[in-house]
Amino acid sequence: MDSQKLDLKNVSTKVIQDYKSHLVNNTNRNNTSINTTLRHIKVFLDWTHENGYTDSVTIKYLKVQQKAKEIYTDEQIKTLLKKPNMNDCSYADFRTWAIINLFVSTGMRRSSLLNIKLDDINWKDNIIRLNHTKNKQVHYVSMSTQLSKVIKEWLKYRVNGSDYLFTGQTGKRLSPLTVSSSVLQYNRSRQVEVTSVHAFRHYYAQKLVSTGVDIYTISKLLGHTNIQVTQNYLKSLNVEDFVKNNSVNVYE
């Protein structure tokens, strides 16, 4: 705790509370930053408690004003989905165009996309198997006719070298940073101010709501294991009315 040395046996809930007050009153850090520090401390103190070094310590986090989630507009999505001119299109741009098509059509996460392999695509039934998901469960997404066409076209240009769907010009699987930076550059080159990869998932969820899809189906399409997670997710996208009208008792 800064320069102060403290025996583990003397660490208590009050000590942590005092330290939290110190961070609030004597530093310029915001609540989000302070909460990050508190979470790191909690991980360590949970371990020391489990191993008998300390008593159980309760840590209460600071309230954080939730920012509105960044979401693409229909016009921006239309701009991004317009096929590049193949006469002067780079390998990276064409790949990014294909990736954005996949994000918009399925709402999948970046980590899931990066781990798609060629044999995960079922062309007969137009289904993609996602083996890498946040909840560690296999998830399936369907391909529209248009998305299927885009992926097949991408495969004609794709550099071989690995079994992954999206590769760099050396044939290696892409890194998360490469995807994010590619989307940022691609979007800015088309005067689209929103550049977040995850905002495509926000757009996908909001479009499901706007077209009248029920919350159970939305939960399955987003790959959530608990409908409460879906309710919280939609609330963060400022669609509280939909959540209120479609609320369920998760304990039924």
Tab-separated table of C-alpha atoms in Angstrom:
chain	number	residue	atom	x	y	z
A	1	MET	CA	0.000	0.000	0.000
A	2	ASP	CA	2.186	2.761	-1.367
A	3	SER	CA	5.213	3.080	0.926
A	4	GLN	CA	3.508	1.703	4.032
A	5	LYS	CA	4.520	-1.795	5.118
A	6	LEU	CA	1.873	-3.877	6.834
A	7	ASP	CA	1.915	-7.430	8.180
A	8	LEU	CA	-0.649	-9.635	6.481
A	9	LYS	CA	-2.157	-10.588	9.809
A	10	ASN	CA	-3.095	-6.940	10.360
A	11	VAL	CA	-4.931	-6.504	7.056
A	12	SER	CA	-8.638	-6.028	7.755
A	13	THR	CA	-11.738	-4.669	6.094
A	14	LYS	CA	-11.126	-1.334	7.875
A	15	VAL	CA	-7.560	-1.173	6.569
A	16	ILE	CA	-8.803	-1.620	3.003
A	17	GLN	CA	-11.551	0.948	3.581
A	18	ASP	CA	-8.982	3.443	4.864
A	19	TYR	CA	-6.750	2.777	1.862
A	20	LYS	CA	-9.707	3.299	-0.488
A	21	SER	CA	-10.432	6.636	1.225
A	22	HIS	CA	-6.787	7.579	0.798
A	23	LEU	CA	-6.953	6.912	-2.943
A	24	VAL	CA	-10.148	8.941	-3.276
A	25	ASN	CA	-8.996	11.935	-1.224
A	26	ASN	CA	-5.270	12.104	-1.892
A	27	THR	CA	-4.837	11.084	-5.521
A	28	ASN	CA	-6.156	12.278	-8.871
A	29	ARG	CA	-7.355	8.823	-9.906
A	30	ASN	CA	-10.946	8.319	-10.996
A	31	ASN	CA	-13.299	5.708	-9.544
A	32	THR	CA	-12.752	3.248	-12.368
A	33	SER	CA	-8.992	3.313	-11.851
A	34	ILE	CA	-9.358	2.920	-8.081
A	35	ASN	CA	-11.740	-0.012	-8.521
A	36	THR	CA	-9.148	-1.721	-10.709
A	37	THR	CA	-6.601	-1.449	-7.894
A	38	LEU	CA	-9.133	-2.760	-5.378
A	39	ARG	CA	-9.905	-5.757	-7.603
A	40	HIS	CA	-6.220	-6.616	-7.813
A	41	ILE	CA	-5.951	-6.413	-4.028
A	42	LYS	CA	-9.051	-8.592	-3.648
A	43	VAL	CA	-7.579	-11.344	-5.824
A	44	PHE	CA	-4.492	-11.440	-3.618
A	45	LEU	CA	-6.412	-11.273	-0.326
A	46	ASP	CA	-8.812	-14.006	-1.463
A	47	TRP	CA	-5.775	-16.205	-2.016
A	48	THR	CA	-4.220	-15.353	1.361
A	49	HIS	CA	-7.544	-16.073	3.089
A	50	GLU	CA	-7.967	-19.420	1.317
A	51	ASN	CA	-4.481	-20.395	2.458
A	52	GLY	CA	-4.990	-19.295	6.055
A	53	TYR	CA	-2.759	-16.219	6.104
A	54	THR	CA	-5.499	-13.624	6.652
A	55	ASP	CA	-9.071	-13.323	7.825
A	56	SER	CA	-11.800	-12.737	5.272
A	57	VAL	CA	-11.766	-9.144	4.019
A	58	THR	CA	-14.759	-7.383	2.459
A	59	ILE	CA	-14.036	-4.887	-0.291
A	60	LYS	CA	-16.736	-2.535	-1.529
A	61	TYR	CA	-16.135	-0.859	-4.857
A	62	LEU	CA	-16.829	2.750	-5.715
A	63	LYS	CA	-19.830	3.649	-7.837
A	64	VAL	CA	-18.970	4.407	-11.443
A	65	GLN	CA	-21.133	6.441	-13.787
A	66	GLN	CA	-21.879	4.104	-16.662
A	67	LYS	CA	-21.122	5.596	-20.049
A	68	ALA	CA	-23.465	5.039	-22.951
A	69	LYS	CA	-22.237	2.227	-25.158
A	70	GLU	CA	-20.870	3.168	-28.539
A	71	ILE	CA	-23.138	1.956	-31.347
A	72	TYR	CA	-22.894	2.306	-35.115
A	73	THR	CA	-25.693	3.962	-37.051
A	74	ASP	CA	-27.412	2.250	-39.977
A	75	GLU	CA	-25.808	4.750	-42.330
A	76	GLN	CA	-22.330	4.018	-40.971
A	77	ILE	CA	-22.865	0.270	-41.297
A	78	LYS	CA	-24.070	0.738	-44.861
A	79	THR	CA	-20.868	2.634	-45.636
A	80	LEU	CA	-18.649	-0.037	-44.064
A	81	LEU	CA	-20.397	-2.934	-45.804
A	82	LYS	CA	-19.995	-1.410	-49.256
A	83	LYS	CA	-17.609	-3.661	-51.138
A	84	PRO	CA	-14.196	-2.083	-51.796
A	85	ASN	CA	-13.060	-1.399	-55.327
A	86	MET	CA	-11.071	-4.509	-56.170
A	87	ASN	CA	-8.876	-2.600	-58.624
A	88	ASP	CA	-7.104	-0.691	-55.854
A	89	CYS	CA	-8.038	-2.627	-52.727
A	90	SER	CA	-5.274	-3.922	-50.464
A	91	TYR	CA	-5.222	-7.405	-48.963
A	92	ALA	CA	-5.779	-5.934	-45.487
A	93	ASP	CA	-8.731	-3.798	-46.588
A	94	PHE	CA	-10.503	-6.676	-48.304
A	95	ARG	CA	-9.922	-8.860	-45.242
A	96	THR	CA	-11.262	-6.145	-42.934
A	97	TRP	CA	-14.344	-5.755	-45.116
A	98	ALA	CA	-15.016	-9.481	-44.803
A	99	ILE	CA	-14.428	-9.368	-41.036
A	100	ILE	CA	-16.859	-6.464	-40.600
A	101	ASN	CA	-19.471	-8.379	-42.579
A	102	LEU	CA	-19.077	-11.259	-40.137
A	103	PHE	CA	-19.302	-8.991	-37.088
A	104	VAL	CA	-22.422	-7.207	-38.336
A	105	SER	CA	-24.218	-10.382	-39.410
A	106	THR	CA	-23.530	-12.503	-36.328
A	107	GLY	CA	-22.627	-10.217	-33.427
A	108	MET	CA	-19.748	-12.505	-32.465
A	109	ARG	CA	-16.858	-11.342	-30.325
A	110	ARG	CA	-13.393	-10.639	-31.696
A	111	SER	CA	-11.871	-13.588	-29.823
A	112	SER	CA	-14.417	-15.967	-31.350
A	113	LEU	CA	-13.746	-14.654	-34.850
A	114	LEU	CA	-9.987	-15.022	-34.508
A	115	ASN	CA	-10.330	-18.685	-33.574
A	116	ILE	CA	-12.588	-19.767	-36.442
A	117	LYS	CA	-10.956	-22.512	-38.488
A	118	LEU	CA	-11.891	-23.576	-41.982
A	119	ASP	CA	-13.466	-26.821	-40.796
A	120	ASP	CA	-15.693	-24.875	-38.397
A	121	ILE	CA	-17.749	-23.710	-41.371
A	122	ASN	CA	-20.655	-25.951	-42.375
A	123	TRP	CA	-21.374	-24.850	-45.927
A	124	LYS	CA	-24.257	-27.260	-46.372
A	125	ASP	CA	-26.286	-25.796	-43.513
A	126	ASN	CA	-24.678	-22.343	-43.569
A	127	ILE	CA	-23.547	-22.565	-39.938
A	128	ILE	CA	-20.309	-21.493	-38.250
A	129	ARG	CA	-19.151	-23.271	-35.100
A	130	LEU	CA	-17.495	-21.040	-32.500
A	131	ASN	CA	-15.228	-23.100	-30.269
A	132	HIS	CA	-13.716	-20.108	-28.479
A	133	THR	CA	-16.369	-18.228	-26.497
A	134	LYS	CA	-16.462	-16.167	-23.322
A	135	ASN	CA	-18.479	-18.794	-21.440
A	136	LYS	CA	-16.279	-21.665	-22.723
A	137	GLN	CA	-19.235	-23.335	-24.441
A	138	VAL	CA	-19.453	-24.151	-28.147
A	139	HIS	CA	-21.778	-21.716	-29.892
A	140	TYR	CA	-23.240	-21.814	-33.399
A	141	VAL	CA	-24.147	-18.874	-35.622
A	142	SER	CA	-25.947	-18.974	-38.932
A	143	MET	CA	-24.718	-17.422	-42.160
A	144	SER	CA	-27.042	-15.465	-44.381
A	145	THR	CA	-26.784	-15.977	-48.118
A	146	GLN	CA	-24.943	-12.656	-48.410
A	147	LEU	CA	-22.480	-13.482	-45.630
A	148	SER	CA	-21.799	-16.890	-47.141
A	149	LYS	CA	-21.023	-15.192	-50.447
A	150	VAL	CA	-18.647	-12.733	-48.744
A	151	ILE	CA	-16.712	-15.475	-46.951
A	152	LYS	CA	-16.396	-17.574	-50.093
A	153	GLU	CA	-15.063	-14.536	-51.930
A	154	TRP	CA	-12.589	-13.882	-49.101
A	155	LEU	CA	-11.320	-17.459	-49.306
A	156	LYS	CA	-10.274	-16.834	-52.914
A	157	TYR	CA	-7.863	-14.127	-51.728
A	158	ARG	CA	-6.888	-15.602	-48.379
A	159	VAL	CA	-3.191	-16.487	-47.988
A	160	ASN	CA	-2.796	-20.103	-46.937
A	161	GLY	CA	-0.480	-21.085	-44.127
A	162	SER	CA	-2.761	-22.005	-41.249
A	163	ASP	CA	-6.183	-23.534	-40.676
A	164	TYR	CA	-7.658	-20.270	-39.427
A	165	LEU	CA	-10.240	-18.413	-41.494
A	166	PHE	CA	-8.533	-15.046	-41.291
A	167	THR	CA	-4.808	-14.825	-41.908
A	168	GLY	CA	-2.219	-12.167	-42.509
A	169	GLN	CA	-0.195	-11.887	-45.675
A	170	THR	CA	2.316	-14.330	-44.201
A	171	GLY	CA	-0.403	-16.930	-43.711
A	172	LYS	CA	-0.395	-16.665	-39.915
A	173	ARG	CA	-3.456	-16.190	-37.741
A	174	LEU	CA	-4.279	-12.580	-36.918
A	175	SER	CA	-3.700	-11.058	-33.489
A	176	PRO	CA	-6.456	-9.173	-31.615
A	177	LEU	CA	-4.473	-5.948	-32.008
A	178	THR	CA	-4.251	-6.410	-35.774
A	179	VAL	CA	-8.022	-6.778	-36.062
A	180	SER	CA	-8.720	-3.708	-33.927
A	181	SER	CA	-6.154	-1.516	-35.697
A	182	SER	CA	-7.340	-2.708	-39.124
A	183	VAL	CA	-10.952	-1.831	-38.305
A	184	LEU	CA	-9.873	1.563	-36.961
A	185	GLN	CA	-7.948	2.424	-40.136
A	186	TYR	CA	-10.657	0.999	-42.412
A	187	ASN	CA	-13.414	2.987	-40.687
A	188	ARG	CA	-11.475	6.251	-40.612
A	189	SER	CA	-10.660	5.937	-44.293
A	190	ARG	CA	-14.424	5.908	-44.865
A	191	GLN	CA	-15.076	8.846	-42.495
A	192	VAL	CA	-16.802	6.648	-39.912
A	193	GLU	CA	-15.992	8.048	-36.479
A	194	VAL	CA	-16.955	4.928	-34.505
A	195	THR	CA	-14.016	2.513	-34.640
A	196	SER	CA	-14.744	0.005	-31.877
A	197	VAL	CA	-14.797	-3.683	-32.794
A	198	HIS	CA	-17.152	-4.504	-29.921
A	199	ALA	CA	-19.569	-1.802	-31.092
A	200	PHE	CA	-20.544	-4.150	-33.929
A	201	ARG	CA	-21.913	-6.514	-31.267
A	202	HIS	CA	-23.826	-3.602	-29.736
A	203	TYR	CA	-25.287	-2.787	-33.156
A	204	TYR	CA	-26.260	-6.417	-33.712
A	205	ALA	CA	-28.057	-6.605	-30.347
A	206	GLN	CA	-29.886	-3.341	-30.901
A	207	LYS	CA	-31.039	-4.410	-34.363
A	208	LEU	CA	-32.481	-7.603	-32.862
A	209	VAL	CA	-34.454	-5.482	-30.416
A	210	SER	CA	-35.670	-3.070	-33.103
A	211	THR	CA	-36.944	-5.931	-35.275
A	212	GLY	CA	-39.003	-7.381	-32.433
A	213	VAL	CA	-36.902	-10.415	-31.506
A	214	ASP	CA	-37.808	-11.688	-28.027
A	215	ILE	CA	-35.297	-11.634	-25.196
A	216	TYR	CA	-34.946	-15.436	-25.038
A	217	THR	CA	-33.893	-15.586	-28.684
A	218	ILE	CA	-31.599	-12.582	-28.278
A	219	SER	CA	-29.927	-14.327	-25.342
A	220	LYS	CA	-29.251	-17.427	-27.439
A	221	LEU	CA	-28.024	-15.451	-30.440
A	222	LEU	CA	-25.593	-13.494	-28.254
A	223	GLY	CA	-24.329	-16.715	-26.691
A	224	HIS	CA	-25.318	-15.793	-23.137
A	225	THR	CA	-25.847	-18.651	-20.675
A	226	ASN	CA	-28.017	-16.568	-18.344
A	227	ILE	CA	-30.880	-14.363	-19.477
A	228	GLN	CA	-30.026	-11.935	-16.658
A	229	VAL	CA	-26.761	-11.269	-18.483
A	230	THR	CA	-28.773	-10.403	-21.589
A	231	GLN	CA	-31.029	-8.062	-19.631
A	232	ASN	CA	-28.044	-6.203	-18.186
A	233	TYR	CA	-26.390	-6.088	-21.609
A	234	LEU	CA	-29.446	-4.554	-23.245
A	235	LYS	CA	-29.849	-2.039	-20.427
A	236	SER	CA	-26.315	-0.854	-21.122
A	237	LEU	CA	-27.398	-0.182	-24.701
A	238	ASN	CA	-30.190	2.144	-23.506
A	239	VAL	CA	-33.077	-0.158	-24.407
A	240	GLU	CA	-34.561	-0.230	-20.901
A	241	ASP	CA	-38.171	-0.198	-22.155
A	242	PHE	CA	-37.614	-3.424	-24.040
A	243	VAL	CA	-35.947	-5.046	-21.028
A	244	LYS	CA	-38.768	-3.901	-18.738
A	245	ASN	CA	-41.457	-5.263	-21.029
A	246	ASN	CA	-39.577	-8.518	-21.551
A	247	SER	CA	-38.313	-9.046	-17.999
A	248	VAL	CA	-38.453	-12.557	-16.613
A	249	ASN	CA	-37.947	-14.187	-13.256
A	250	VAL	CA	-34.645	-15.965	-13.721
A	251	TYR	CA	-35.389	-18.148	-10.704
A	252	GLU	CA	-38.607	-19.634	-12.110
